[in-house]
Amino acid sequence: MGKGTWFILIYQKPFNKEIKNNEIQKGGVIVKILVTGGAGFIGSHVVELLLQDEHETIIVDNFSTGKKDVVPSQAKLVEMDINSPKMEKVFALEKPDVVIHLAAQVDVGTSIQNPVYDADQNILGTIRLLNYCKKYKVKKIIFSSSCAVYGETEDSSISESYPLKPLSFYGLSKYTSEMYIQLFKDLHEVPFTILRYANIYGPRQSSEGEGSVISIFFRKILVGEAPVIYGNGEQTRDFVYVKDIALATLMAINKGTNEIFNIGGNTKTSINELLANIASIASVQITPISMPAREGDIQHSRLNSTKAETFLGWQPSYDLLTGLSDTFNYYEAIMQSK
Ligand SMILES: NC(=O)c1ccc[n+]([C@@H]2O[C@H](COP(=O)([O-])OP(=O)(O)OC[C@H]3O[C@@H](n4cnc5c(N)ncnc54)[C@H](O)[C@@H]3O)[C@@H](O)[C@H]2O)c1
C-alpha cells in the first residue's frame, strides 16, 4: 500500500463532512496538526477552524508579527523561530500528522530591501521544515504560497499553468519554496498541497505584509486620516475574505495531495473601486493622497480557482461587500474599545 493510500485511510472521515456557511461540522477524525505562523492573521483563522473541528493543534510562532492574544487556550503554543535547531525537538516530541506552513516574512518591500533575510526566512525556513517532515514522516505539508509567484499577468483570470515570473524577492521566495516542496515529494516522498492565495483581507490583519491595503484603508479612515493610493489606483486585485482562505486550507488536509491550487475569488477590483466601497460602508467622504507606484507592485492579479473547486470542493462564500462590512465592524469595535 502506497503512502498516499494509507494517509487517505486514516483520514477518510472528513471527506463526508457537511459544509455550511463556511463552517465545517464537527465529527472528523482527530489529527495532530502543526501550524507554523498560527498566531498570525491567516494562521489565527486556520487555528480557529481546526479547533472547531476538534483537531489537536500545535502552533509554532516567533511572534515577529503574530499576537499572543489571538492564540486560543485549547491550542498548544510553542514560542519558537522555525529556523531554530530546537524545531527538531518539536517534531520528535509531537510527531504531527500534517504541517500547515504559514510562517513567513510577508512584506514585499522588505524582500526588495533585504533579499537575504527574506530568503533565509522563506526559503531556508521551508527547507528546514521539509527536512523534519521527511525525518518524522509527516503525511502532508500544506504550503501558503501566493499570487506573487505569477508576477505581472494579463488583465484576465489566470490558472495554475500560467508562467511564473515573480516581480519581487518575496514572490521568488514563494516560487523557490514551491520547487523545493515538489522535489522533496519526488526525492523523499513528502506529500504536499500548495495553495497560491490571492489578496486576503479580514479581521486581525495588520497594516504590514502582503495584501494589507484594506486593513490600512480602514485604520486610516477610522482615525480621520486620508489613505494613500500608489500609482493611478487602476491596478486590480482579487480580494478574498480570510475565513474563506482558512476553509480552503482546512479542506486541503485530506484532499488535493501533491497538487497546486489557486485560492482566489476570480474577481477584479481596482484600488479606486475598493476605496469607494470602503467609503460607502464607513459613510465617509475620502480624498486619497496620490503617491508614485511602488517597486515590485503588480498591476493586475486575478486567480481562476476552478481547479480548487473541482479537487477540494472549495469556492469562496463571502462577496466583497459582505466581507468588507464584517471587517469594518471589527475595526470599529477595536477603535471603540480603546
Ligand atoms: N495576507 C495575504 O494576503 C497573503 C497572500 C498570499 C500568501 N500569504 C501567505 O500566507 C502566510 C500567512 O500570512 P499572514 O498574512 O497571516 O501574515 P502574518 O504576518 O500575519 O503571519 C505570519 C506569522 O508567522 C510568524 N512568523 C514569521 N516568521 C516566523 C519564523 N521564522 N518562525 C516562526 N514564526 C514566524 C509571525 O509571527 C506571524 O504570526 C504567509 O506565508 C504569507 O506569505 C498571505
PDB file of N, CA and C in Angstrom, residues 70-134:
ATOM      1  N   VAL A  70      -4.292  36.292  20.212  1.00  0.00           N
ATOM      2  CA  VAL A  70      -5.200  35.596  19.276  1.00  0.00           C
ATOM      3  C   VAL A  70      -5.060  34.071  19.386  1.00  0.00           C
ATOM      4  N   VAL A  71      -4.141  33.630  20.258  1.00  0.00           N
ATOM      5  CA  VAL A  71      -3.920  32.176  20.382  1.00  0.00           C
ATOM      6  C   VAL A  71      -4.953  31.596  21.357  1.00  0.00           C
ATOM      7  N   PRO A  72      -5.820  30.702  20.889  1.00  0.00           N
ATOM      8  CA  PRO A  72      -6.833  30.132  21.784  1.00  0.00           C
ATOM      9  C   PRO A  72      -6.188  29.185  22.804  1.00  0.00           C
ATOM     10  N   SER A  73      -6.785  29.114  23.994  1.00  0.00           N
ATOM     11  CA  SER A  73      -6.181  28.303  25.067  1.00  0.00           C
ATOM     12  C   SER A  73      -6.180  26.804  24.723  1.00  0.00           C
ATOM     13  N   GLN A  74      -7.081  26.370  23.845  1.00  0.00           N
ATOM     14  CA  GLN A  74      -7.127  24.927  23.505  1.00  0.00           C
ATOM     15  C   GLN A  74      -5.963  24.506  22.605  1.00  0.00           C
ATOM     16  N   ALA A  75      -5.278  25.470  21.998  1.00  0.00           N
ATOM     17  CA  ALA A  75      -4.144  25.112  21.122  1.00  0.00           C
ATOM     18  C   ALA A  75      -2.867  25.083  21.960  1.00  0.00           C
ATOM     19  N   LYS A  76      -1.975  24.159  21.605  1.00  0.00           N
ATOM     20  CA  LYS A  76      -0.671  24.135  22.267  1.00  0.00           C
ATOM     21  C   LYS A  76       0.220  25.171  21.578  1.00  0.00           C
ATOM     22  N   LEU A  77       0.881  26.015  22.363  1.00  0.00           N
ATOM     23  CA  LEU A  77       1.708  27.068  21.764  1.00  0.00           C
ATOM     24  C   LEU A  77       3.185  26.814  22.039  1.00  0.00           C
ATOM     25  N   VAL A  78       3.974  26.786  20.982  1.00  0.00           N
ATOM     26  CA  VAL A  78       5.427  26.705  21.122  1.00  0.00           C
ATOM     27  C   VAL A  78       5.993  28.008  20.576  1.00  0.00           C
ATOM     28  N   GLU A  79       6.549  28.834  21.467  1.00  0.00           N
ATOM     29  CA  GLU A  79       7.113  30.106  21.002  1.00  0.00           C
ATOM     30  C   GLU A  79       8.520  29.837  20.480  1.00  0.00           C
ATOM     31  N   MET A  80       8.666  29.811  19.182  1.00  0.00           N
ATOM     32  CA  MET A  80       9.945  29.417  18.593  1.00  0.00           C
ATOM     33  C   MET A  80      10.039  29.908  17.145  1.00  0.00           C
ATOM     34  N   ASP A  81      11.276  30.183  16.728  1.00  0.00           N
ATOM     35  CA  ASP A  81      11.511  30.510  15.325  1.00  0.00           C
ATOM     36  C   ASP A  81      11.598  29.190  14.546  1.00  0.00           C
ATOM     37  N   ILE A  82      10.994  29.133  13.373  1.00  0.00           N
ATOM     38  CA  ILE A  82      11.046  27.870  12.614  1.00  0.00           C
ATOM     39  C   ILE A  82      12.474  27.506  12.213  1.00  0.00           C
ATOM     40  N   ASN A  83      13.371  28.497  12.244  1.00  0.00           N
ATOM     41  CA  ASN A  83      14.769  28.233  11.880  1.00  0.00           C
ATOM     42  C   ASN A  83      15.624  27.766  13.056  1.00  0.00           C
ATOM     43  N   SER A  84      15.027  27.728  14.253  1.00  0.00           N
ATOM     44  CA  SER A  84      15.790  27.295  15.423  1.00  0.00           C
ATOM     45  C   SER A  84      16.080  25.791  15.337  1.00  0.00           C
ATOM     46  N   PRO A  85      17.313  25.391  15.718  1.00  0.00           N
ATOM     47  CA  PRO A  85      17.615  23.948  15.729  1.00  0.00           C
ATOM     48  C   PRO A  85      16.698  23.185  16.694  1.00  0.00           C
ATOM     49  N   LYS A  86      16.085  23.922  17.649  1.00  0.00           N
ATOM     50  CA  LYS A  86      15.177  23.259  18.605  1.00  0.00           C
ATOM     51  C   LYS A  86      13.885  22.774  17.938  1.00  0.00           C
ATOM     52  N   MET A  87      13.650  23.223  16.704  1.00  0.00           N
ATOM     53  CA  MET A  87      12.435  22.779  15.998  1.00  0.00           C
ATOM     54  C   MET A  87      12.406  21.261  15.852  1.00  0.00           C
ATOM     55  N   GLU A  88      13.586  20.676  15.752  1.00  0.00           N
ATOM     56  CA  GLU A  88      13.612  19.216  15.577  1.00  0.00           C
ATOM     57  C   GLU A  88      12.954  18.525  16.773  1.00  0.00           C
ATOM     58  N   LYS A  89      13.193  19.093  17.976  1.00  0.00           N
ATOM     59  CA  LYS A  89      12.601  18.504  19.189  1.00  0.00           C
ATOM     60  C   LYS A  89      11.074  18.565  19.130  1.00  0.00           C
ATOM     61  N   VAL A  90      10.564  19.657  18.563  1.00  0.00           N
ATOM     62  CA  VAL A  90       9.099  19.801  18.453  1.00  0.00           C
ATOM     63  C   VAL A  90       8.544  18.676  17.578  1.00  0.00           C
ATOM     64  N   PHE A  91       9.204  18.398  16.468  1.00  0.00           N
ATOM     65  CA  PHE A  91       8.751  17.316  15.579  1.00  0.00           C
ATOM     66  C   PHE A  91       8.899  15.954  16.272  1.00  0.00           C
ATOM     67  N   ALA A  92      10.045  15.766  16.964  1.00  0.00           N
ATOM     68  CA  ALA A  92      10.303  14.472  17.607  1.00  0.00           C
ATOM     69  C   ALA A  92       9.275  14.205  18.702  1.00  0.00           C
ATOM     70  N   LEU A  93       8.930  15.248  19.437  1.00  0.00           N
ATOM     71  CA  LEU A  93       8.001  15.107  20.563  1.00  0.00           C
ATOM     72  C   LEU A  93       6.548  15.001  20.096  1.00  0.00           C
ATOM     73  N   GLU A  94       6.180  15.882  19.173  1.00  0.00           N
ATOM     74  CA  GLU A  94       4.769  15.973  18.790  1.00  0.00           C
ATOM     75  C   GLU A  94       4.382  15.010  17.671  1.00  0.00           C
ATOM     76  N   LYS A  95       5.340  14.676  16.819  1.00  0.00           N
ATOM     77  CA  LYS A  95       5.054  13.818  15.655  1.00  0.00           C
ATOM     78  C   LYS A  95       3.738  14.217  14.960  1.00  0.00           C
ATOM     79  N   PRO A  96       3.683  15.429  14.409  1.00  0.00           N
ATOM     80  CA  PRO A  96       2.433  15.865  13.766  1.00  0.00           C
ATOM     81  C   PRO A  96       2.106  15.025  12.527  1.00  0.00           C
ATOM     82  N   ASP A  97       0.819  14.845  12.265  1.00  0.00           N
ATOM     83  CA  ASP A  97       0.398  14.159  11.029  1.00  0.00           C
ATOM     84  C   ASP A  97       0.527  15.104   9.840  1.00  0.00           C
ATOM     85  N   VAL A  98       0.142  16.370  10.083  1.00  0.00           N
ATOM     86  CA  VAL A  98       0.101  17.354   9.000  1.00  0.00           C
ATOM     87  C   VAL A  98       0.772  18.642   9.484  1.00  0.00           C
ATOM     88  N   VAL A  99       1.524  19.290   8.590  1.00  0.00           N
ATOM     89  CA  VAL A  99       2.099  20.610   8.892  1.00  0.00           C
ATOM     90  C   VAL A  99       1.442  21.624   7.965  1.00  0.00           C
ATOM     91  N   ILE A 100       0.855  22.663   8.547  1.00  0.00           N
ATOM     92  CA  ILE A 100       0.342  23.781   7.746  1.00  0.00           C
ATOM     93  C   ILE A 100       1.359  24.910   7.910  1.00  0.00           C
ATOM     94  N   HIS A 101       2.079  25.201   6.840  1.00  0.00           N
ATOM     95  CA  HIS A 101       3.217  26.128   6.938  1.00  0.00           C
ATOM     96  C   HIS A 101       2.822  27.525   6.458  1.00  0.00           C
ATOM     97  N   LEU A 102       2.575  28.400   7.441  1.00  0.00           N
ATOM     98  CA  LEU A 102       2.173  29.778   7.144  1.00  0.00           C
ATOM     99  C   LEU A 102       3.228  30.795   7.550  1.00  0.00           C
ATOM    100  N   ALA A 103       4.148  30.411   8.439  1.00  0.00           N
ATOM    101  CA  ALA A 103       5.147  31.373   8.932  1.00  0.00           C
ATOM    102  C   ALA A 103       6.001  31.867   7.768  1.00  0.00           C
ATOM    103  N   ALA A 104       6.170  33.184   7.690  1.00  0.00           N
ATOM    104  CA  ALA A 104       6.975  33.736   6.604  1.00  0.00           C
ATOM    105  C   ALA A 104       7.267  35.207   6.864  1.00  0.00           C
ATOM    106  N   GLN A 105       8.254  35.703   6.165  1.00  0.00           N
ATOM    107  CA  GLN A 105       8.474  37.137   6.013  1.00  0.00           C
ATOM    108  C   GLN A 105       7.479  37.528   4.923  1.00  0.00           C
ATOM    109  N   VAL A 106       6.507  38.404   5.238  1.00  0.00           N
ATOM    110  CA  VAL A 106       5.389  38.593   4.302  1.00  0.00           C
ATOM    111  C   VAL A 106       5.383  39.957   3.600  1.00  0.00           C
ATOM    112  N   ASP A 107       6.405  40.745   3.845  1.00  0.00           N
ATOM    113  CA  ASP A 107       6.388  42.099   3.295  1.00  0.00           C
ATOM    114  C   ASP A 107       7.200  42.188   1.996  1.00  0.00           C
ATOM    115  N   VAL A 108       6.522  42.561   0.900  1.00  0.00           N
ATOM    116  CA  VAL A 108       7.172  42.644  -0.416  1.00  0.00           C
ATOM    117  C   VAL A 108       8.324  43.659  -0.380  1.00  0.00           C
ATOM    118  N   GLY A 109       8.083  44.834   0.235  1.00  0.00           N
ATOM    119  CA  GLY A 109       9.109  45.887   0.320  1.00  0.00           C
ATOM    120  C   GLY A 109      10.344  45.395   1.066  1.00  0.00           C
ATOM    121  N   THR A 110      10.144  44.705   2.192  1.00  0.00           N
ATOM    122  CA  THR A 110      11.274  44.163   2.962  1.00  0.00           C
ATOM    123  C   THR A 110      12.070  43.194   2.102  1.00  0.00           C
ATOM    124  N   SER A 111      11.365  42.402   1.297  1.00  0.00           N
ATOM    125  CA  SER A 111      12.070  41.414   0.458  1.00  0.00           C
ATOM    126  C   SER A 111      12.968  42.114  -0.564  1.00  0.00           C
ATOM    127  N   ILE A 112      12.531  43.280  -1.026  1.00  0.00           N
ATOM    128  CA  ILE A 112      13.337  44.002  -2.025  1.00  0.00           C
ATOM    129  C   ILE A 112      14.531  44.693  -1.346  1.00  0.00           C
ATOM    130  N   GLN A 113      14.287  45.227  -0.151  1.00  0.00           N
ATOM    131  CA  GLN A 113      15.376  45.881   0.590  1.00  0.00           C
ATOM    132  C   GLN A 113      16.368  44.869   1.162  1.00  0.00           C
ATOM    133  N   ASN A 114      15.856  43.717   1.562  1.00  0.00           N
ATOM    134  CA  ASN A 114      16.701  42.747   2.271  1.00  0.00           C
ATOM    135  C   ASN A 114      16.438  41.311   1.777  1.00  0.00           C
ATOM    136  N   PRO A 115      16.909  41.029   0.548  1.00  0.00           N
ATOM    137  CA  PRO A 115      16.613  39.714  -0.042  1.00  0.00           C
ATOM    138  C   PRO A 115      17.232  38.549   0.730  1.00  0.00           C
ATOM    139  N   VAL A 116      18.346  38.811   1.436  1.00  0.00           N
ATOM    140  CA  VAL A 116      18.995  37.723   2.184  1.00  0.00           C
ATOM    141  C   VAL A 116      18.086  37.295   3.339  1.00  0.00           C
ATOM    142  N   TYR A 117      17.591  38.289   4.072  1.00  0.00           N
ATOM    143  CA  TYR A 117      16.680  37.992   5.191  1.00  0.00           C
ATOM    144  C   TYR A 117      15.428  37.263   4.686  1.00  0.00           C
ATOM    145  N   ASP A 118      14.873  37.780   3.573  1.00  0.00           N
ATOM    146  CA  ASP A 118      13.664  37.175   3.002  1.00  0.00           C
ATOM    147  C   ASP A 118      13.907  35.707   2.642  1.00  0.00           C
ATOM    148  N   ALA A 119      15.050  35.452   1.964  1.00  0.00           N
ATOM    149  CA  ALA A 119      15.351  34.075   1.535  1.00  0.00           C
ATOM    150  C   ALA A 119      15.608  33.182   2.743  1.00  0.00           C
ATOM    151  N   ASP A 120      16.262  33.735   3.755  1.00  0.00           N
ATOM    152  CA  ASP A 120      16.566  32.966   4.956  1.00  0.00           C
ATOM    153  C   ASP A 120      15.266  32.504   5.634  1.00  0.00           C
ATOM    154  N   GLN A 121      14.341  33.444   5.779  1.00  0.00           N
ATOM    155  CA  GLN A 121      13.070  33.122   6.439  1.00  0.00           C
ATOM    156  C   GLN A 121      12.204  32.212   5.569  1.00  0.00           C
ATOM    157  N   ASN A 122      12.067  32.616   4.300  1.00  0.00           N
ATOM    158  CA  ASN A 122      11.048  31.958   3.470  1.00  0.00           C
ATOM    159  C   ASN A 122      11.546  30.710   2.750  1.00  0.00           C
ATOM    160  N   ILE A 123      12.782  30.758   2.250  1.00  0.00           N
ATOM    161  CA  ILE A 123      13.273  29.580   1.516  1.00  0.00           C
ATOM    162  C   ILE A 123      13.933  28.602   2.480  1.00  0.00           C
ATOM    163  N   LEU A 124      14.941  29.088   3.223  1.00  0.00           N
ATOM    164  CA  LEU A 124      15.639  28.150   4.123  1.00  0.00           C
ATOM    165  C   LEU A 124      14.701  27.652   5.228  1.00  0.00           C
ATOM    166  N   GLY A 125      13.833  28.544   5.712  1.00  0.00           N
ATOM    167  CA  GLY A 125      12.854  28.125   6.743  1.00  0.00           C
ATOM    168  C   GLY A 125      12.014  26.963   6.227  1.00  0.00           C
ATOM    169  N   THR A 126      11.580  27.050   4.978  1.00  0.00           N
ATOM    170  CA  THR A 126      10.752  25.980   4.390  1.00  0.00           C
ATOM    171  C   THR A 126      11.577  24.694   4.209  1.00  0.00           C
ATOM    172  N   ILE A 127      12.821  24.843   3.758  1.00  0.00           N
ATOM    173  CA  ILE A 127      13.650  23.638   3.545  1.00  0.00           C
ATOM    174  C   ILE A 127      13.884  22.917   4.880  1.00  0.00           C
ATOM    175  N   ARG A 128      14.145  23.714   5.935  1.00  0.00           N
ATOM    176  CA  ARG A 128      14.362  23.079   7.255  1.00  0.00           C
ATOM    177  C   ARG A 128      13.124  22.283   7.671  1.00  0.00           C
ATOM    178  N   LEU A 129      11.961  22.882   7.474  1.00  0.00           N
ATOM    179  CA  LEU A 129      10.726  22.168   7.834  1.00  0.00           C
ATOM    180  C   LEU A 129      10.555  20.904   7.000  1.00  0.00           C
ATOM    181  N   LEU A 130      10.890  21.009   5.710  1.00  0.00           N
ATOM    182  CA  LEU A 130      10.755  19.836   4.827  1.00  0.00           C
ATOM    183  C   LEU A 130      11.644  18.686   5.302  1.00  0.00           C
ATOM    184  N   ASN A 131      12.838  19.040   5.781  1.00  0.00           N
ATOM    185  CA  ASN A 131      13.738  18.000   6.312  1.00  0.00           C
ATOM    186  C   ASN A 131      13.111  17.284   7.503  1.00  0.00           C
ATOM    187  N   TYR A 132      12.474  18.065   8.396  1.00  0.00           N
ATOM    188  CA  TYR A 132      11.820  17.437   9.559  1.00  0.00           C
ATOM    189  C   TYR A 132      10.607  16.612   9.101  1.00  0.00           C
ATOM    190  N   CYS A 133       9.894  17.141   8.107  1.00  0.00           N
ATOM    191  CA  CYS A 133       8.721  16.398   7.597  1.00  0.00           C
ATOM    192  C   CYS A 133       9.168  15.036   7.076  1.00  0.00           C
ATOM    193  N   LYS A 134      10.308  15.032   6.389  1.00  0.00           N
ATOM    194  CA  LYS A 134      10.846  13.773   5.848  1.00  0.00           C
ATOM    195  C   LYS A 134      11.226  12.839   6.996  1.00  0.00           C
TER     196      LYS A 134
END
